[in-house]
Tab-separated table of C-alpha atoms in Angstrom:
chain	number	residue	atom	x	y	z
A	2	MET	CA	-8.151	6.645	-52.353
A	3	ALA	CA	-8.026	4.048	-49.617
A	4	ASP	CA	-5.832	4.746	-46.622
A	5	ALA	CA	-2.399	3.201	-46.620
A	6	ASP	CA	-1.367	0.726	-43.990
A	7	PRO	CA	-2.091	2.565	-40.694
A	8	ASP	CA	1.357	1.895	-39.257
A	9	ILE	CA	3.037	3.349	-42.356
A	10	ARG	CA	0.674	6.323	-42.255
A	11	VAL	CA	1.708	7.141	-38.704
A	12	ARG	CA	5.431	6.902	-39.515
A	13	ASP	CA	5.059	8.977	-42.689
A	14	ARG	CA	3.238	11.678	-40.744
A	15	LEU	CA	6.351	12.189	-38.649
A	16	THR	CA	8.464	12.885	-41.722
A	17	VAL	CA	6.195	15.514	-43.305
A	18	GLY	CA	5.503	17.665	-40.278
A	19	PRO	CA	1.905	17.362	-39.094
A	20	ARG	CA	1.441	15.483	-35.874
A	21	TYR	CA	-1.202	12.969	-34.909
A	22	THR	CA	-4.951	12.745	-35.500
A	23	ALA	CA	-7.674	10.703	-33.843
A	24	ALA	CA	-7.376	8.264	-36.746
A	25	ASP	CA	-3.687	7.740	-35.955
A	26	ALA	CA	-4.493	7.033	-32.308
A	27	ALA	CA	-7.197	4.578	-33.383
A	28	ALA	CA	-4.776	2.840	-35.769
A	29	LEU	CA	-2.216	2.393	-32.992
A	30	ASN	CA	-4.870	1.097	-30.592
A	31	ALA	CA	-5.925	-1.428	-33.226
A	32	ARG	CA	-2.371	-2.498	-34.007
A	33	PHE	CA	-1.488	-3.110	-30.359
A	34	ASP	CA	-4.801	-4.592	-29.255
A	35	ARG	CA	-4.040	-7.599	-27.014
A	36	VAL	CA	-0.299	-6.996	-27.355
A	37	SER	CA	1.594	-7.004	-24.058
A	38	THR	CA	2.833	-3.746	-22.601
A	39	GLN	CA	6.443	-4.869	-22.890
A	40	GLU	CA	6.095	-5.768	-26.561
A	41	MET	CA	4.182	-2.598	-27.367
A	42	LEU	CA	6.889	-0.421	-25.804
A	43	THR	CA	9.651	-2.365	-27.522
A	44	VAL	CA	8.108	-2.037	-30.965
A	45	ALA	CA	6.984	1.567	-30.537
A	46	LEU	CA	10.368	2.770	-29.307
A	47	ARG	CA	12.631	0.734	-31.568
A	48	GLU	CA	10.581	1.485	-34.687
A	49	ARG	CA	10.131	5.125	-33.637
A	50	LEU	CA	6.374	4.923	-34.143
A	51	LEU	CA	5.934	7.774	-31.668
A	52	GLY	CA	8.518	10.167	-33.047
A	53	ASN	CA	10.227	12.196	-30.345
A	54	VAL	CA	8.713	10.809	-27.160
A	55	ALA	CA	9.189	11.617	-23.472
A	56	ALA	CA	7.928	10.002	-20.288
A	57	VAL	CA	6.141	12.269	-17.815
A	58	SER	CA	6.606	10.862	-14.329
A	59	SER	CA	5.465	11.978	-10.880
A	60	PHE	CA	7.900	9.545	-9.235
A	61	GLY	CA	4.912	8.548	-7.160
A	62	ALA	CA	3.594	5.329	-5.699
A	63	GLU	CA	3.721	3.198	-8.871
A	64	SER	CA	6.065	5.204	-11.098
A	65	ALA	CA	8.942	2.723	-10.865
A	66	VAL	CA	7.039	0.189	-12.972
A	67	LEU	CA	6.630	2.318	-16.092
A	68	LEU	CA	10.093	3.820	-15.751
A	69	HIS	CA	11.628	0.348	-15.478
A	70	LEU	CA	9.687	-0.881	-18.519
A	71	ILE	CA	10.845	2.083	-20.596
A	72	ALA	CA	14.446	1.944	-19.383
A	73	SER	CA	14.574	-1.759	-20.206
A	74	VAL	CA	14.021	-0.832	-23.857
A	75	ASP	CA	15.737	2.559	-24.056
A	76	PRO	CA	17.119	4.323	-20.959
A	77	SER	CA	17.793	7.439	-23.049
A	78	VAL	CA	14.075	8.266	-23.374
A	79	PRO	CA	13.728	11.712	-21.745
A	80	VAL	CA	11.955	11.593	-18.371
A	81	LEU	CA	10.181	14.782	-17.302
A	82	PHE	CA	9.465	15.538	-13.640
A	83	LEU	CA	7.400	18.502	-12.502
A	84	GLU	CA	9.441	19.986	-9.667
A	85	THR	CA	6.645	22.116	-8.201
A	86	GLY	CA	8.535	23.169	-5.103
A	87	LYS	CA	5.803	21.547	-2.999
A	88	HIS	CA	6.781	17.876	-3.062
A	89	PHE	CA	7.308	15.637	-0.072
A	90	PRO	CA	11.023	15.279	0.714
A	91	GLU	CA	10.475	11.530	0.356
A	92	THR	CA	9.383	11.997	-3.255
A	93	LEU	CA	12.507	13.937	-4.162
A	94	ALA	CA	14.712	11.305	-2.550
A	95	TYR	CA	12.798	8.540	-4.341
A	96	ARG	CA	13.191	10.400	-7.638
A	97	ASP	CA	16.962	10.533	-7.216
A	98	LEU	CA	17.080	6.859	-6.223
A	99	LEU	CA	15.139	5.703	-9.287
A	100	VAL	CA	17.078	7.868	-11.732
A	101	GLU	CA	20.310	6.239	-10.549
A	102	ARG	CA	18.916	2.735	-10.065
A	103	LEU	CA	17.288	2.563	-13.515
A	104	GLY	CA	20.117	4.325	-15.337
A	105	LEU	CA	17.895	7.073	-16.770
A	106	THR	CA	20.293	9.091	-18.905
A	107	ASP	CA	18.045	12.027	-19.853
A	108	PHE	CA	16.236	13.118	-16.707
A	109	ARG	CA	14.769	16.638	-16.698
A	110	ASN	CA	13.382	18.709	-13.814
A	111	LEU	CA	10.673	21.085	-15.023
A	112	THR	CA	10.229	24.087	-12.737
A	113	PRO	CA	7.610	26.854	-12.595
A	114	ASP	CA	8.328	30.180	-14.250
A	115	ALA	CA	9.829	32.411	-11.548
A	116	ASP	CA	8.144	35.574	-12.823
A	117	LEU	CA	4.731	33.911	-12.917
A	118	LEU	CA	5.185	32.606	-9.377
A	119	ALA	CA	6.188	36.036	-8.137
A	120	ALA	CA	3.169	37.614	-9.803
A	121	LYS	CA	0.535	34.999	-8.940
A	122	ASP	CA	1.772	33.093	-5.895
A	123	ALA	CA	4.278	35.255	-4.047
A	124	THR	CA	3.244	33.792	-0.679
A	125	GLY	CA	3.357	30.183	-1.882
A	126	LEU	CA	-0.133	29.646	-0.464
A	127	ARG	CA	-2.242	29.641	-3.603
A	128	TRP	CA	-2.841	25.915	-3.113
A	129	SER	CA	-4.914	26.719	-0.009
A	130	TYR	CA	-7.525	28.854	-1.775
A	131	ASP	CA	-7.124	28.159	-5.509
A	132	PRO	CA	-5.709	24.665	-6.129
A	133	ASP	CA	-6.529	24.839	-9.846
A	134	GLY	CA	-4.539	28.049	-10.179
A	135	CYS	CA	-1.661	26.563	-8.207
A	136	CYS	CA	-1.571	23.481	-10.459
A	137	ASP	CA	-1.663	25.701	-13.543
A	138	LEU	CA	1.385	27.608	-12.328
A	139	ARG	CA	3.377	24.692	-11.010
A	140	LYS	CA	2.401	21.837	-13.338
A	141	VAL	CA	0.380	22.717	-16.438
A	142	GLU	CA	2.459	25.633	-17.697
A	143	PRO	CA	5.879	24.043	-16.992
A	144	LEU	CA	4.837	20.803	-18.693
A	145	ALA	CA	3.549	22.673	-21.746
A	146	ARG	CA	6.990	24.244	-22.082
A	147	GLY	CA	8.746	20.971	-21.373
A	148	LEU	CA	6.857	19.082	-24.055
A	149	LEU	CA	7.688	21.530	-26.844
A	150	GLY	CA	9.418	19.559	-29.567
A	151	PHE	CA	7.984	16.213	-28.483
A	152	ASP	CA	5.501	14.302	-30.623
A	153	ALA	CA	4.225	12.031	-27.843
A	154	SER	CA	4.416	11.416	-24.120
A	155	PHE	CA	4.080	8.382	-21.860
A	156	THR	CA	1.911	8.614	-18.760
A	157	GLY	CA	1.539	6.264	-15.815
A	158	ARG	CA	-2.259	6.439	-15.649
A	159	LYS	CA	-4.195	3.276	-14.809
A	160	ALA	CA	-7.930	2.585	-15.049
A	161	PHE	CA	-8.267	1.475	-11.418
A	162	GLN	CA	-7.012	4.789	-10.048
A	163	SER	CA	-10.185	6.842	-10.460
A	164	ALA	CA	-13.511	7.095	-12.287
A	165	THR	CA	-12.030	9.654	-14.705
A	166	ARG	CA	-9.526	7.072	-15.978
A	167	THR	CA	-11.608	3.923	-16.387
A	168	ALA	CA	-12.326	4.333	-20.111
A	169	LEU	CA	-8.978	5.638	-21.308
A	170	PRO	CA	-7.357	3.838	-24.279
A	171	ARG	CA	-3.677	3.091	-24.636
A	172	PHE	CA	-3.217	5.779	-27.286
A	173	GLU	CA	-5.085	9.093	-27.333
A	174	LEU	CA	-4.639	12.660	-28.452
A	175	ASP	CA	-3.336	15.075	-25.845
A	176	THR	CA	-6.326	17.375	-25.293
A	177	SER	CA	-4.250	19.973	-23.432
A	178	ASP	CA	-3.227	21.688	-26.662
A	179	ALA	CA	-4.021	21.775	-30.361
A	180	VAL	CA	-0.747	20.515	-31.820
A	181	GLY	CA	-1.819	16.898	-32.241
A	182	ARG	CA	0.559	15.403	-29.710
A	183	LEU	CA	-0.036	11.768	-28.825
A	184	LYS	CA	-0.468	10.597	-25.243
A	185	VAL	CA	0.327	6.976	-24.458
A	186	ASN	CA	-0.951	5.111	-21.380
A	187	PRO	CA	1.022	1.819	-21.343
A	188	LEU	CA	-0.316	0.668	-17.957
A	189	ILE	CA	-3.956	1.635	-18.412
A	190	THR	CA	-5.217	-1.974	-18.130
A	191	TRP	CA	-2.886	-3.026	-15.318
A	192	THR	CA	-4.435	-3.978	-11.986
A	193	PRO	CA	-3.011	-3.396	-8.497
A	194	ALA	CA	-2.026	-7.075	-8.482
A	195	ASP	CA	-0.135	-6.619	-11.764
A	196	ILE	CA	1.715	-3.641	-10.303
A	197	ASP	CA	2.620	-5.511	-7.125
A	198	ALA	CA	3.829	-8.533	-9.084
A	199	TYR	CA	6.071	-6.378	-11.273
A	200	PHE	CA	7.600	-4.659	-8.247
A	201	ALA	CA	8.360	-8.069	-6.736
A	202	GLN	CA	9.635	-9.656	-9.955
A	203	HIS	CA	12.142	-6.871	-10.578
A	204	ASP	CA	12.920	-6.042	-6.951
A	205	LEU	CA	11.966	-2.401	-7.442
A	206	PRO	CA	12.055	-0.022	-4.467
A	207	ARG	CA	8.739	1.327	-3.231
A	208	HIS	CA	7.976	4.968	-2.549
A	209	PRO	CA	8.477	5.289	1.222
A	210	LEU	CA	5.100	6.989	1.736
A	211	VAL	CA	3.056	4.080	0.352
A	212	GLU	CA	3.310	2.042	3.545
A	213	GLN	CA	2.224	5.137	5.475
A	214	GLY	CA	-1.182	5.194	3.766
A	215	PHE	CA	-0.507	7.251	0.637
A	216	PRO	CA	-1.440	5.167	-2.453
A	217	SER	CA	-1.429	8.297	-4.645
A	218	ILE	CA	1.209	10.935	-3.985
A	219	GLY	CA	1.261	14.493	-5.259
A	220	CYS	CA	2.326	17.773	-3.704
A	221	GLN	CA	2.561	17.669	0.078
A	222	PRO	CA	-0.071	20.330	0.923
A	223	CYS	CA	-2.712	18.664	-1.268
A	224	THR	CA	-2.122	14.972	-0.474
A	225	ASN	CA	-3.724	13.128	2.441
A	226	ARG	CA	-3.750	9.542	3.605
A	227	VAL	CA	-6.396	7.214	2.177
A	228	LYS	CA	-8.462	4.777	4.214
A	229	PRO	CA	-8.606	1.107	3.160
A	230	GLY	CA	-11.213	0.567	0.427
A	231	GLU	CA	-11.315	4.198	-0.685
A	232	ASP	CA	-10.517	5.407	-4.197
A	233	PRO	CA	-6.699	5.497	-4.388
A	234	ARG	CA	-6.848	9.160	-5.452
A	235	SER	CA	-9.380	10.263	-2.839
A	236	GLY	CA	-6.552	11.708	-0.766
A	237	ARG	CA	-5.719	14.216	-3.475
A	238	TRP	CA	-7.232	17.703	-3.019
A	239	ALA	CA	-9.517	16.444	-0.252
A	240	GLY	CA	-12.417	18.833	0.288
A	241	TRP	CA	-12.225	20.279	-3.222
A	242	ASP	CA	-14.212	19.354	-6.327
A	243	LYS	CA	-10.981	18.385	-8.062
A	244	VAL	CA	-9.618	15.000	-9.151
A	245	GLU	CA	-6.902	15.923	-11.663
A	246	CYS	CA	-4.149	18.524	-11.598
A	247	GLY	CA	-4.876	19.709	-15.143
A	248	ILE	CA	-2.134	18.026	-17.148
A	249	HIS	CA	-4.635	15.232	-17.863
A	250	LYS	CA	-8.150	16.153	-18.898
A	251	PRO	CA	-11.020	13.617	-19.053
A	252	LEU	CA	-12.118	12.764	-22.581
A	253	PRO	CA	-15.613	14.070	-23.417
A	254	ASP	CA	-18.461	11.678	-24.161
A	255	GLY	CA	-18.378	10.590	-27.775
A	256	ASP	CA	-14.720	11.455	-28.177
A	257	PRO	CA	-13.170	9.401	-31.012
A	258	ASN	CA	-10.241	8.533	-28.737
A	259	LEU	CA	-12.524	6.355	-26.596
A	260	PRO	CA	-12.317	2.632	-27.317
A	261	SER	CA	-15.390	0.983	-28.798
A	262	PHE	CA	-15.155	-2.158	-26.664
């Protein structure tokens, strides 16, 4: 039997229990090909194409853009922030500013498990000798708990940020678990000029560390300034063979999530 209309198939899947497949991600990529980010978000949220969806935000250098886009459609979309206990004070202040400024009505701080921290990072220095283990404790595990019950999540990833993000599609399967959760990258094709123009058009406040040479901002111990012309994420985990914290994993070659164009 031929497949039904792909959009109907995705919606029906939400009503019968199973979550998404690679075919669902491909159908959504096809449906929204060449559709603007604003229109895609409006349709996806108002028609509930993504089921129960949350936005995962670092409240970093460019986070205000995606949060503003989402809040413009539905400010009640849950926004998840990984409160690692290692953030710059400026990031926490910026988080509070944006939550109030954008009227985000379902903001959630996700914190590490206290027992796990006591057992595996009692000194708080694991970042200095095992950054992967530190990220697992403070980001990966809390987010896995925080996303329970959600069918999809929005990310702020953009292709220009690093080599591991250049080929990402708008819609993909979340490879961090086996439940078939969808991951949506609304800004994946946006350029730095697009980001700057959106900030200016909507008079959005900038993260205070950007003008100090931090184009990508994570936890304070593992974030350094970046020189002009360098990869925006080169200041993250400098000196380590590490480019992602673990909540996003690069898609393998030949993965069906990868676009064919």
